[in-house]
PDB file of C-alpha atoms in Angstrom:
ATOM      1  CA  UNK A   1       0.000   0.000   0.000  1.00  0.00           C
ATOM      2  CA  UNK A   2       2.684   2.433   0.374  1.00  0.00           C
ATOM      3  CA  UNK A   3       4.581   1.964  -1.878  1.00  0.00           C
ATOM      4  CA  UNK A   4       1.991   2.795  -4.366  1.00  0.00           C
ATOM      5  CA  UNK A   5       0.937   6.065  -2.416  1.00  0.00           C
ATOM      6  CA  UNK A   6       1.166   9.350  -3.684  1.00  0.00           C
ATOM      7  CA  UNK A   7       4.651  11.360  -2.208  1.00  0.00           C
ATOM      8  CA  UNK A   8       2.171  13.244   0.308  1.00  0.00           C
ATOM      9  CA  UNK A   9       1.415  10.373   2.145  1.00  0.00           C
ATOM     10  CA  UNK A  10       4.613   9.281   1.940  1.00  0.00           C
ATOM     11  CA  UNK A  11       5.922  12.571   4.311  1.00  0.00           C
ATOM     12  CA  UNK A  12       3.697  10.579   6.873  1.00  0.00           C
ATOM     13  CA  UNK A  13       1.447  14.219   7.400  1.00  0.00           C
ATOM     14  CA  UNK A  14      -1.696  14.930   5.966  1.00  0.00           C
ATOM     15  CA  UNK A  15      -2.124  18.583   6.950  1.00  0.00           C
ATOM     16  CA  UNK A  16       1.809  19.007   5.232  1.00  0.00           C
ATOM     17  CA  UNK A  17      -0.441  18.152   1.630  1.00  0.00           C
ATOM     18  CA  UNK A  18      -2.737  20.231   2.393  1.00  0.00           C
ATOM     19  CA  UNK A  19      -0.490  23.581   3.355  1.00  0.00           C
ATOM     20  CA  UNK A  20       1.650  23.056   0.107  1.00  0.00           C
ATOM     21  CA  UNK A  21      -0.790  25.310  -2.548  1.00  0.00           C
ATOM     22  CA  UNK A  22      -0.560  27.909   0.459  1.00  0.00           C
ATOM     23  CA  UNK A  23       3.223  27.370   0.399  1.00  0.00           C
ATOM     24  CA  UNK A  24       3.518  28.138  -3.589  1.00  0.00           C
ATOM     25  CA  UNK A  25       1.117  30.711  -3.379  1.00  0.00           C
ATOM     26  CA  UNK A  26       3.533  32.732  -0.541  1.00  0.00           C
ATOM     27  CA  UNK A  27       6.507  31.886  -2.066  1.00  0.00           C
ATOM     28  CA  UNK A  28       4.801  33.149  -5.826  1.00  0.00           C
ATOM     29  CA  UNK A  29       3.583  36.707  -3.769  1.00  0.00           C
ATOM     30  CA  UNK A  30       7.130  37.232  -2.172  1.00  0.00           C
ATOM     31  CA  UNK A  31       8.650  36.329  -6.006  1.00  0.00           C
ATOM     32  CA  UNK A  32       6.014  39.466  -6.637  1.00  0.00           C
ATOM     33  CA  UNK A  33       7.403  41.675  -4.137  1.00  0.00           C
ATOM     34  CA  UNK A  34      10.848  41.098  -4.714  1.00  0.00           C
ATOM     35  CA  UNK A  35      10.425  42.125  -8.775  1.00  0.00           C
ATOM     36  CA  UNK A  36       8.612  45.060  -7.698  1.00  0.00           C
ATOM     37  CA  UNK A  37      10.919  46.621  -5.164  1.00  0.00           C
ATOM     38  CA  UNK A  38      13.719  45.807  -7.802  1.00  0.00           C
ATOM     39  CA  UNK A  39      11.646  47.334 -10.619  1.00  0.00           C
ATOM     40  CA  UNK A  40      11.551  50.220  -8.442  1.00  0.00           C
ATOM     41  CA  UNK A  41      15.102  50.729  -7.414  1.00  0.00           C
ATOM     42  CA  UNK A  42      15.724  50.367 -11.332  1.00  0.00           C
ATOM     43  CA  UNK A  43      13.653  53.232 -11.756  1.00  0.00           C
ATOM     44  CA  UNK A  44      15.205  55.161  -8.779  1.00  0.00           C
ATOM     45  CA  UNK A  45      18.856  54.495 -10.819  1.00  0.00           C
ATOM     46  CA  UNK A  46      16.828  55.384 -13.341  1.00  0.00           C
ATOM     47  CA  UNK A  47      16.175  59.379 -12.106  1.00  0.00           C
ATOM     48  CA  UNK A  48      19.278  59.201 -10.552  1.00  0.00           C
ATOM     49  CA  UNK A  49      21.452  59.077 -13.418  1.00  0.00           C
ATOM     50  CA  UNK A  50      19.012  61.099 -15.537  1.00  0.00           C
ATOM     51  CA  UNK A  51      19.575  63.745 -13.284  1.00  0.00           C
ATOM     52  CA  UNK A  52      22.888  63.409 -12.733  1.00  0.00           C
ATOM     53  CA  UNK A  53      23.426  63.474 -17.061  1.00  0.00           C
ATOM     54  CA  UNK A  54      21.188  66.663 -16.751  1.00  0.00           C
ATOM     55  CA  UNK A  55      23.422  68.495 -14.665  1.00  0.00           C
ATOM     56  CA  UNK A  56      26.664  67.697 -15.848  1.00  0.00           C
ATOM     57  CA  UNK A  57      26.040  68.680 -19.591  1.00  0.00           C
ATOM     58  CA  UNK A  58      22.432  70.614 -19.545  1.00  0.00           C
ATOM     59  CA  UNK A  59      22.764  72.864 -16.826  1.00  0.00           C
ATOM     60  CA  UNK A  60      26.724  73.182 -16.013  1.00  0.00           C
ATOM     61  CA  UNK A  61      26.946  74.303 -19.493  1.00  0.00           C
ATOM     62  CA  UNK A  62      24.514  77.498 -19.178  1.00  0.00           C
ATOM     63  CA  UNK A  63      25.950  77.676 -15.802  1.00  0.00           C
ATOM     64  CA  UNK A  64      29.531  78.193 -17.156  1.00  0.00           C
ATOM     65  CA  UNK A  65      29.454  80.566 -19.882  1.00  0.00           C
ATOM     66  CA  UNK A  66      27.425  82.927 -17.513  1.00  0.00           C
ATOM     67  CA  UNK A  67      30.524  82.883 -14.654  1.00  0.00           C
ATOM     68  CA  UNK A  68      33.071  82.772 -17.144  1.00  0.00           C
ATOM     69  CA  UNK A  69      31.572  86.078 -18.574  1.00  0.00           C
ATOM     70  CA  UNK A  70      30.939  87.949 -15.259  1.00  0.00           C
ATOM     71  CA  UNK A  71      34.628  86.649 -14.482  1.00  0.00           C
ATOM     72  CA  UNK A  72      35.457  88.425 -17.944  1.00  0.00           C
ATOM     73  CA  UNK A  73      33.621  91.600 -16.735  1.00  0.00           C
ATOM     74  CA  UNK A  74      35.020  91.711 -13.438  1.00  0.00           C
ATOM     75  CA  UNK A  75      37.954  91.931 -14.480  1.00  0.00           C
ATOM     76  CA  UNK A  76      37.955  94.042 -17.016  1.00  0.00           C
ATOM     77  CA  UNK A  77      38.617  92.641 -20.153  1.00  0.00           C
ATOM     78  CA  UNK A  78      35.167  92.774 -21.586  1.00  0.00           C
ATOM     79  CA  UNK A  79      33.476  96.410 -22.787  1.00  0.00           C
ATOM     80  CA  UNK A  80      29.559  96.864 -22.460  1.00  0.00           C
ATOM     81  CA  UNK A  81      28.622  96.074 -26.189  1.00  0.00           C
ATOM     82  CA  UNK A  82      30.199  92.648 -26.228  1.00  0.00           C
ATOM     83  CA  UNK A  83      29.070  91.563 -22.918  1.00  0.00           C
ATOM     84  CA  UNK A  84      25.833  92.258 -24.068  1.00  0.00           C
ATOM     85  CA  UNK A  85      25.834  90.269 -26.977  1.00  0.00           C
ATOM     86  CA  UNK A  86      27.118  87.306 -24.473  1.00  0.00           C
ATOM     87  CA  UNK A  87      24.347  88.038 -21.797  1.00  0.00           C
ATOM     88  CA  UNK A  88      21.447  87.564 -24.470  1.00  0.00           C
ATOM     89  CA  UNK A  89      23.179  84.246 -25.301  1.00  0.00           C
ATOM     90  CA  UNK A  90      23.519  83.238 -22.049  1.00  0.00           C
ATOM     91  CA  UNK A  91      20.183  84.013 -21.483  1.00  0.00           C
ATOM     92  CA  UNK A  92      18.703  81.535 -23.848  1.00  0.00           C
ATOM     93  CA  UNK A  93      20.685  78.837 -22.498  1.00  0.00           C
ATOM     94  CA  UNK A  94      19.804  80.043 -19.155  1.00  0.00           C
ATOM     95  CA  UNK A  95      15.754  79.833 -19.971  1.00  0.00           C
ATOM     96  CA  UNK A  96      16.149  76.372 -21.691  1.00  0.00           C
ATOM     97  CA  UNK A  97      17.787  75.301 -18.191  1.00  0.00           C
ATOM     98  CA  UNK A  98      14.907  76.768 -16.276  1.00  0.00           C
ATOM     99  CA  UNK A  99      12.455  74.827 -18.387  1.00  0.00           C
ATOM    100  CA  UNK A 100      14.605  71.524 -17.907  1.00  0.00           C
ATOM    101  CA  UNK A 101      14.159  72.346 -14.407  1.00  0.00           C
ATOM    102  CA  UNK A 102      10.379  72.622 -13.937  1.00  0.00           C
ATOM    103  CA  UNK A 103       9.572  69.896 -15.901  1.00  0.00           C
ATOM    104  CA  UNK A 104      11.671  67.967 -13.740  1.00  0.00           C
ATOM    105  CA  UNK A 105      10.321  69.046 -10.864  1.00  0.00           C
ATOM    106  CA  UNK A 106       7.027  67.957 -12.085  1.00  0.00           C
ATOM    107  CA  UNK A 107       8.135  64.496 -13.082  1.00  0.00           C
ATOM    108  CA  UNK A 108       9.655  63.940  -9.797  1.00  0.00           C
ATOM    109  CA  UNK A 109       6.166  65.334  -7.874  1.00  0.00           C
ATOM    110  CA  UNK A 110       4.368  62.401  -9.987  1.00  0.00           C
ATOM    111  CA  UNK A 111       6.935  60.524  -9.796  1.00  0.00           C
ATOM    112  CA  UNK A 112       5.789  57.109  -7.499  1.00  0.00           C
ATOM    113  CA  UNK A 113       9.689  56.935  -6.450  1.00  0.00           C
ATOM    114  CA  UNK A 114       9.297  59.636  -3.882  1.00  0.00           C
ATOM    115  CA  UNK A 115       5.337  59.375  -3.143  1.00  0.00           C
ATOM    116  CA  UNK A 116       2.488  56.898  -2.561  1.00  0.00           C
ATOM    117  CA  UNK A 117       0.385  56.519  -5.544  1.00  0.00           C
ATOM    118  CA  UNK A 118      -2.826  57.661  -5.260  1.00  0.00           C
ATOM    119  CA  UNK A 119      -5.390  56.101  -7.371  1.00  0.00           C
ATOM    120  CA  UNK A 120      -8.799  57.378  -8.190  1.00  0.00           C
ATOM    121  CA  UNK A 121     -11.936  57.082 -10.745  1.00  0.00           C
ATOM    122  CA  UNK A 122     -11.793  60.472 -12.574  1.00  0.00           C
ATOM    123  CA  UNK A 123     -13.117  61.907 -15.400  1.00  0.00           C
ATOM    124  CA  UNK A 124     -11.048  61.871 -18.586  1.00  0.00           C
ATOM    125  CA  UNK A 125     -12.666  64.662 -20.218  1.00  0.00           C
ATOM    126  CA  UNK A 126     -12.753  66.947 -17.449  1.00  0.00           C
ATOM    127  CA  UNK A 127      -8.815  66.450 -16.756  1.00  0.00           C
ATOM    128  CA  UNK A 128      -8.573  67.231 -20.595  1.00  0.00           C
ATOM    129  CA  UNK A 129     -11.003  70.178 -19.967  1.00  0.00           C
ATOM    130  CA  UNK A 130      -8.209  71.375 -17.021  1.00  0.00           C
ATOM    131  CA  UNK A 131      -5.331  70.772 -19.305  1.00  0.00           C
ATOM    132  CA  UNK A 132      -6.605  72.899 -22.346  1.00  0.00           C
ATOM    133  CA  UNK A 133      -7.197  75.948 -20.021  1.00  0.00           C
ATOM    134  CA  UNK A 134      -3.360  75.467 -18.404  1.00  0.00           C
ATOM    135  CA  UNK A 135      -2.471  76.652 -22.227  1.00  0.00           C
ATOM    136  CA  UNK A 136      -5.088  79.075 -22.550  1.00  0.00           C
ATOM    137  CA  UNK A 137      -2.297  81.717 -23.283  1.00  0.00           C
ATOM    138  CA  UNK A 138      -0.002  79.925 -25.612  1.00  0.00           C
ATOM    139  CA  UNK A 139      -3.525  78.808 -27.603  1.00  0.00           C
ATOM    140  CA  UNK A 140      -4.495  82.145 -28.008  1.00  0.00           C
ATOM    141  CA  UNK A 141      -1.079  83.618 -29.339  1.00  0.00           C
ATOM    142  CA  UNK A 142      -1.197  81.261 -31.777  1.00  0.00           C
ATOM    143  CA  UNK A 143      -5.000  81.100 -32.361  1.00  0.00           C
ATOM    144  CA  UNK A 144      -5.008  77.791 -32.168  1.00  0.00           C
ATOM    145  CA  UNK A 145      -8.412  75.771 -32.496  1.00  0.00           C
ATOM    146  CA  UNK A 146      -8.666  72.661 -29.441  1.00  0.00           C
ATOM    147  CA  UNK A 147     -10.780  70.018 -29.593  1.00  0.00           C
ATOM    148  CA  UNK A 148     -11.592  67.600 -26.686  1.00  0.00           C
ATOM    149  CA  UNK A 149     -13.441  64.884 -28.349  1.00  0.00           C
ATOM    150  CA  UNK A 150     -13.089  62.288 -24.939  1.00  0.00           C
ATOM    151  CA  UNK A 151     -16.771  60.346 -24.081  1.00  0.00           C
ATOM    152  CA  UNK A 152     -17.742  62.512 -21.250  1.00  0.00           C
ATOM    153  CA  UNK A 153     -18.979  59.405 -19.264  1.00  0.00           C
ATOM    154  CA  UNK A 154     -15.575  57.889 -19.011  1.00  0.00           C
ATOM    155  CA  UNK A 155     -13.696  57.141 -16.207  1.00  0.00           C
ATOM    156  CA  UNK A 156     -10.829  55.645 -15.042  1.00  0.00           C
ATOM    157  CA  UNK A 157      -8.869  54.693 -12.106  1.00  0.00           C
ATOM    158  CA  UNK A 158      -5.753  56.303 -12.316  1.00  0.00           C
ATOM    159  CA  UNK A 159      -3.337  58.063 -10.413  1.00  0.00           C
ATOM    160  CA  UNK A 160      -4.638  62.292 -10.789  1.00  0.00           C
ATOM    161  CA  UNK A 161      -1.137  64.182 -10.238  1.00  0.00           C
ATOM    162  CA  UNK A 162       0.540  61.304 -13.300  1.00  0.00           C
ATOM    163  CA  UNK A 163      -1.994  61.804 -15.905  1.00  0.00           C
ATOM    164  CA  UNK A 164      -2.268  65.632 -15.330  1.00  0.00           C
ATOM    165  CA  UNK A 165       1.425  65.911 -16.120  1.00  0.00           C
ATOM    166  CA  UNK A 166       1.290  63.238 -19.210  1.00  0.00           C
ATOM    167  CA  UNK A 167      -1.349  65.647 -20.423  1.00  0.00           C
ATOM    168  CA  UNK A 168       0.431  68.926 -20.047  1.00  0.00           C
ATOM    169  CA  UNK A 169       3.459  67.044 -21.567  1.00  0.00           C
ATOM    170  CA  UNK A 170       1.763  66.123 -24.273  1.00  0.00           C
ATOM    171  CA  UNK A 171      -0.599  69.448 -25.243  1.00  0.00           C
ATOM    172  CA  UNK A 172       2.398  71.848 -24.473  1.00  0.00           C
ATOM    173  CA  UNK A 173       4.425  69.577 -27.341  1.00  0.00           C
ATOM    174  CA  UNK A 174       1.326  69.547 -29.536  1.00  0.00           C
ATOM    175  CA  UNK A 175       1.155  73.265 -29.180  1.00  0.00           C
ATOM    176  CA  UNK A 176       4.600  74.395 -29.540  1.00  0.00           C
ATOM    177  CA  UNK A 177       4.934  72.228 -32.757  1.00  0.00           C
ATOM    178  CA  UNK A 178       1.497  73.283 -34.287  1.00  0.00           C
ATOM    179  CA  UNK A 179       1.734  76.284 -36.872  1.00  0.00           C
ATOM    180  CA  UNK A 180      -1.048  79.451 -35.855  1.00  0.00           C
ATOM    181  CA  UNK A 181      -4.456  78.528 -36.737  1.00  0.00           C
ATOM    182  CA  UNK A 182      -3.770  74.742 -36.781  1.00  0.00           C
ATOM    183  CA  UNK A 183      -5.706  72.350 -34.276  1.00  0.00           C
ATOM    184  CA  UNK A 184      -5.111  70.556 -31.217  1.00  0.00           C
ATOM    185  CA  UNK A 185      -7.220  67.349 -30.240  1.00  0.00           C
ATOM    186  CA  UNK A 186      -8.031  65.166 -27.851  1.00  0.00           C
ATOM    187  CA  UNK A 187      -9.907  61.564 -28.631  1.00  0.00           C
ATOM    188  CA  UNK A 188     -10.646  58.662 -26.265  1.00  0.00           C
ATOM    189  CA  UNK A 189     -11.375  55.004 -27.517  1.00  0.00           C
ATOM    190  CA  UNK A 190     -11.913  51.844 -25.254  1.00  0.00           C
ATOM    191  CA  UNK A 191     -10.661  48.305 -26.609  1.00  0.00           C
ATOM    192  CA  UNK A 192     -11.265  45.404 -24.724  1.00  0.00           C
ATOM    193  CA  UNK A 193     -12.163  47.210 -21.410  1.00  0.00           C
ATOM    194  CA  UNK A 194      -8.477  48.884 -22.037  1.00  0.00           C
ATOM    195  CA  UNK A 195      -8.902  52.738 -22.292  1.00  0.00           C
ATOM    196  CA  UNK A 196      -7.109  55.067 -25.209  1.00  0.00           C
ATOM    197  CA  UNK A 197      -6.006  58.421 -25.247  1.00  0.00           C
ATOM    198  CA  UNK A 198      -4.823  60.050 -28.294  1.00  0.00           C
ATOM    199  CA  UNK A 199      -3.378  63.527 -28.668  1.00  0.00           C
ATOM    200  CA  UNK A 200      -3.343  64.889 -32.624  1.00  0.00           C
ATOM    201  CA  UNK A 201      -2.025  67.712 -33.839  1.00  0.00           C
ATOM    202  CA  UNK A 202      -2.123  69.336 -37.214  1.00  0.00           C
ATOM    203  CA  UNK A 203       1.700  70.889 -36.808  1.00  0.00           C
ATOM    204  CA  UNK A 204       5.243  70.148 -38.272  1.00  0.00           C
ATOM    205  CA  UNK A 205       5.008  66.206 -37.822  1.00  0.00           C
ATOM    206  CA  UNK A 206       8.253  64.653 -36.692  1.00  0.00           C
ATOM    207  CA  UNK A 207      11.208  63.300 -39.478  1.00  0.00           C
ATOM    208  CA  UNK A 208      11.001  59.538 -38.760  1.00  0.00           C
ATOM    209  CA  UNK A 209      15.026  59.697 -38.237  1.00  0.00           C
ATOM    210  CA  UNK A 210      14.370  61.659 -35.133  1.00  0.00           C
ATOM    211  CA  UNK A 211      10.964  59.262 -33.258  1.00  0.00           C
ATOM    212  CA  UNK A 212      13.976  56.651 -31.502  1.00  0.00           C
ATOM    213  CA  UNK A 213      15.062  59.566 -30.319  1.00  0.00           C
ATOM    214  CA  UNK A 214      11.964  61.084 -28.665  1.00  0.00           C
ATOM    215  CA  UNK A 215      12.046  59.210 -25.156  1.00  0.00           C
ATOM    216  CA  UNK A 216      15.868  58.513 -25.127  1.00  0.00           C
ATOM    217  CA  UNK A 217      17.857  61.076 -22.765  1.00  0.00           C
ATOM    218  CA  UNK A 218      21.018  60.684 -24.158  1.00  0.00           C
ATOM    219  CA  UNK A 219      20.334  61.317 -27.202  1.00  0.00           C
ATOM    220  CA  UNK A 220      18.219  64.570 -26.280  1.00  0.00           C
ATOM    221  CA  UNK A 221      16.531  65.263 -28.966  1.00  0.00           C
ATOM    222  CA  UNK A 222      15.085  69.114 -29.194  1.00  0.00           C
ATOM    223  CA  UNK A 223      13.716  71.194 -31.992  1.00  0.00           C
ATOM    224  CA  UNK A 224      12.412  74.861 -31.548  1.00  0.00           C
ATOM    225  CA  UNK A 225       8.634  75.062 -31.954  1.00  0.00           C
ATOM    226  CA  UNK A 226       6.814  77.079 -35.203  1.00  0.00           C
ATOM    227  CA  UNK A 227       6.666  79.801 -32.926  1.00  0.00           C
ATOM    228  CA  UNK A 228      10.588  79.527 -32.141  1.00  0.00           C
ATOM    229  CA  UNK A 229       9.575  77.966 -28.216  1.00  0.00           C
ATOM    230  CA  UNK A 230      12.378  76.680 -26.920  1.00  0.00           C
ATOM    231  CA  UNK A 231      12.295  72.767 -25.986  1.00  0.00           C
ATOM    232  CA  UNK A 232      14.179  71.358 -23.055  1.00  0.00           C
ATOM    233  CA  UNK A 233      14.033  67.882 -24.678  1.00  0.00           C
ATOM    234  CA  UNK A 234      12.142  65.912 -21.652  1.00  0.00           C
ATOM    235  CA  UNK A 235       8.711  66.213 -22.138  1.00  0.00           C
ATOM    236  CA  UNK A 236       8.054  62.477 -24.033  1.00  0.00           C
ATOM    237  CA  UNK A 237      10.619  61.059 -22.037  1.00  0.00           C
ATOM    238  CA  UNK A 238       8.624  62.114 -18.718  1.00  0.00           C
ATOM    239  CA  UNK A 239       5.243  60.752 -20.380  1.00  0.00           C
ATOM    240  CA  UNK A 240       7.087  57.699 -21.320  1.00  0.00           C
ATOM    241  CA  UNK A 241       8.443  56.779 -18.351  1.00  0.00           C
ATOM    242  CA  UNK A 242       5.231  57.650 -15.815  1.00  0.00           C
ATOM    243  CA  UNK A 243       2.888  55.768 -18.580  1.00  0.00           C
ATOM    244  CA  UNK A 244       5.111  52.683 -18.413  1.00  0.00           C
ATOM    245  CA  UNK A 245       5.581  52.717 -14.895  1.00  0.00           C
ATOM    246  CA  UNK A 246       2.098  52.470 -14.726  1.00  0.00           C
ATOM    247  CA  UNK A 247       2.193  49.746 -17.541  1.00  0.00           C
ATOM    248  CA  UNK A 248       0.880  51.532 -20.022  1.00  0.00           C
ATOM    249  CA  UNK A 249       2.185  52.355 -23.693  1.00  0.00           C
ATOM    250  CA  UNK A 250       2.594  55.454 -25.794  1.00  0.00           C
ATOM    251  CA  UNK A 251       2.595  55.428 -29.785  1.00  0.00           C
ATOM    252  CA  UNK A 252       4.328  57.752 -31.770  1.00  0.00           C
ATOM    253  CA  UNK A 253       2.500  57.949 -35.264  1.00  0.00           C
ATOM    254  CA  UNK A 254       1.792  60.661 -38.529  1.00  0.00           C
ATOM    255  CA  UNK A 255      -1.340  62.507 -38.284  1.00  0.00           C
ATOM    256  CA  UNK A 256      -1.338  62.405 -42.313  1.00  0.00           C
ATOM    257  CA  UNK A 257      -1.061  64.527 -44.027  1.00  0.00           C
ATOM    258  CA  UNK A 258       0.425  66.458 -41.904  1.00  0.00           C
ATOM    259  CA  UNK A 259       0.785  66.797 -37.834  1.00  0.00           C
ATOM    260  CA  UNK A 260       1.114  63.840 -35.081  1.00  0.00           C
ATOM    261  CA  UNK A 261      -0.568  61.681 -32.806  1.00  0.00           C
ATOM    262  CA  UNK A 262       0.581  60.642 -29.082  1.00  0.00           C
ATOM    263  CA  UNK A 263      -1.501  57.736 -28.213  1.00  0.00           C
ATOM    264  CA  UNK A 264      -1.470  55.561 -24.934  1.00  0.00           C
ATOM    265  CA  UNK A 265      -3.062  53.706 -23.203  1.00  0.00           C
ATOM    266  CA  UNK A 266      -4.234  53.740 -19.416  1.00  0.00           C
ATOM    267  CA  UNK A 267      -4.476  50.109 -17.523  1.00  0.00           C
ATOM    268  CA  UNK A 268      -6.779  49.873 -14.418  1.00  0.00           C
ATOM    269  CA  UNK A 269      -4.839  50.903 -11.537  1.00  0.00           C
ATOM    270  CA  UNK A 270      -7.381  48.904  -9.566  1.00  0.00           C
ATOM    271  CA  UNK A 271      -6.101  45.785 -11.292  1.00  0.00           C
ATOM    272  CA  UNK A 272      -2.121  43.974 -10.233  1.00  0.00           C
TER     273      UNK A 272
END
């Protein structure tokens, strides 16, 4: 007879077969907790050397010129006129670096690294709604026409302070790349209980060389807008990485025949 039992038995403890699923199932939720706190500390190397890149070539540089010119003044050996012509080029560099700065800031408020996310049901088109009137000013220098085409019943739970950044991100690109008169807007589509939101443009569209590029830091990718805005370069890589984090996707595709379209997609927070 026991030689022909099943292993269980064999161990001589029936309570032992019944505690194993519960055993698997522990060891399987600490597997889960060990990938997430390293997925985490990826993403905190992540910032970290993002940050650290940032400061040693985006804002040293800017930083730099402007002492070694003061230095230059100081000491004499620079008259009015040419220190002027240095100071307004300084000062571009100087508002680029300022830029850098508070999108950063932003990231790293809605950033999950240094906060508890917070997740909620809200209202897609009444974030959108929000958004739009954030660039009420830029839309109206460039008489821009926005559209916010999202299905006013719906709702998703997602973390509030995350999306509102993704969406600034992504209208303040939109704008700044969208000639006067063009259009900005906003659609929503649900596929298989997964939830869409799309961001088209009619602008300058982006050279297909240059897409890689749009979400990769090193490589820092900035273009002036049709309005010569300046562009710190960080704005998709910010969506990017608080959309993934979130595990979520963003699209880069032609608004033809002219223009672009940020899509991505927004998983139930609810939902491991």
């Amino acid at each position: 007879m026991h030689g022909k039992s099943s292993p269980y038995y064999f161990c001589g403890n029936y309570h032992f077969n019944k505690l194993m699923p519960e055993k698997k199932e522990t060891d399987s939720d600490d597997s889960k907790e060990l990938l997430f706190l390293k997925q985490e500390l990826d993403r905190a190397h992540l910032l970290r050397d993002t940050l650290v890149r940032i400061v040693n070539h985006d804002l040293r540089g800017p930083m730099g010129n402007l002492k070694s010119i003061l230095s230059l003044i100081l000491e004499g050996q620079m008259d009015a006129e040419t220190a002027k012509a240095f100071f307004e080029q300084a000062d571009a560099g100087i508002e680029k670096s300022v830029k850098m700065l508070e999108e950063l800031v932003e990231w790293g408020g809605a950033n999950s690294v240094f906060r508890e996310r917070k997740v909620e049901e809200l209202s897609l088109s009444e974030l959108v709604e929000r958004a739009f009137a954030e660039h009420d000013e830029k839309v109206k220098n460039k008489n821009l026409n926005l559209i916010n085409r999202v299905d006013q019943e719906l709702k998703v739970p997602y973390d509030e302070k995350a999306l509102n950044v993704i969406l600034r991100q992504l209208l303040s690109n939109a704008i700044k790349f969208t000639k006067p008169t063009g259009t900005v807007e906003v659609t929503s589509k649900e596929i298989e209980g997964l939830v869409y939101l799309a961001v088209a443009d009619s602008g300058v569209g982006i050279p297909d060389e240059m897409k890689p590029e749009l979400i990769d830091m090193k490589k820092g990718s900035r273009r002036l807008g049709t309005d010569n805005e300046k562009s710190a370069g960080v704005g998709l890589f910010i969506c990017q990485d608080l959309i993934s984090e979130r595990r979520g996707v963003i699209n880069v595709l032609d608004n033809l025949p002219t223009g672009t379209i940020i899509e991505f997609s927004l998983p139930d927070q609810t939902v491991d």
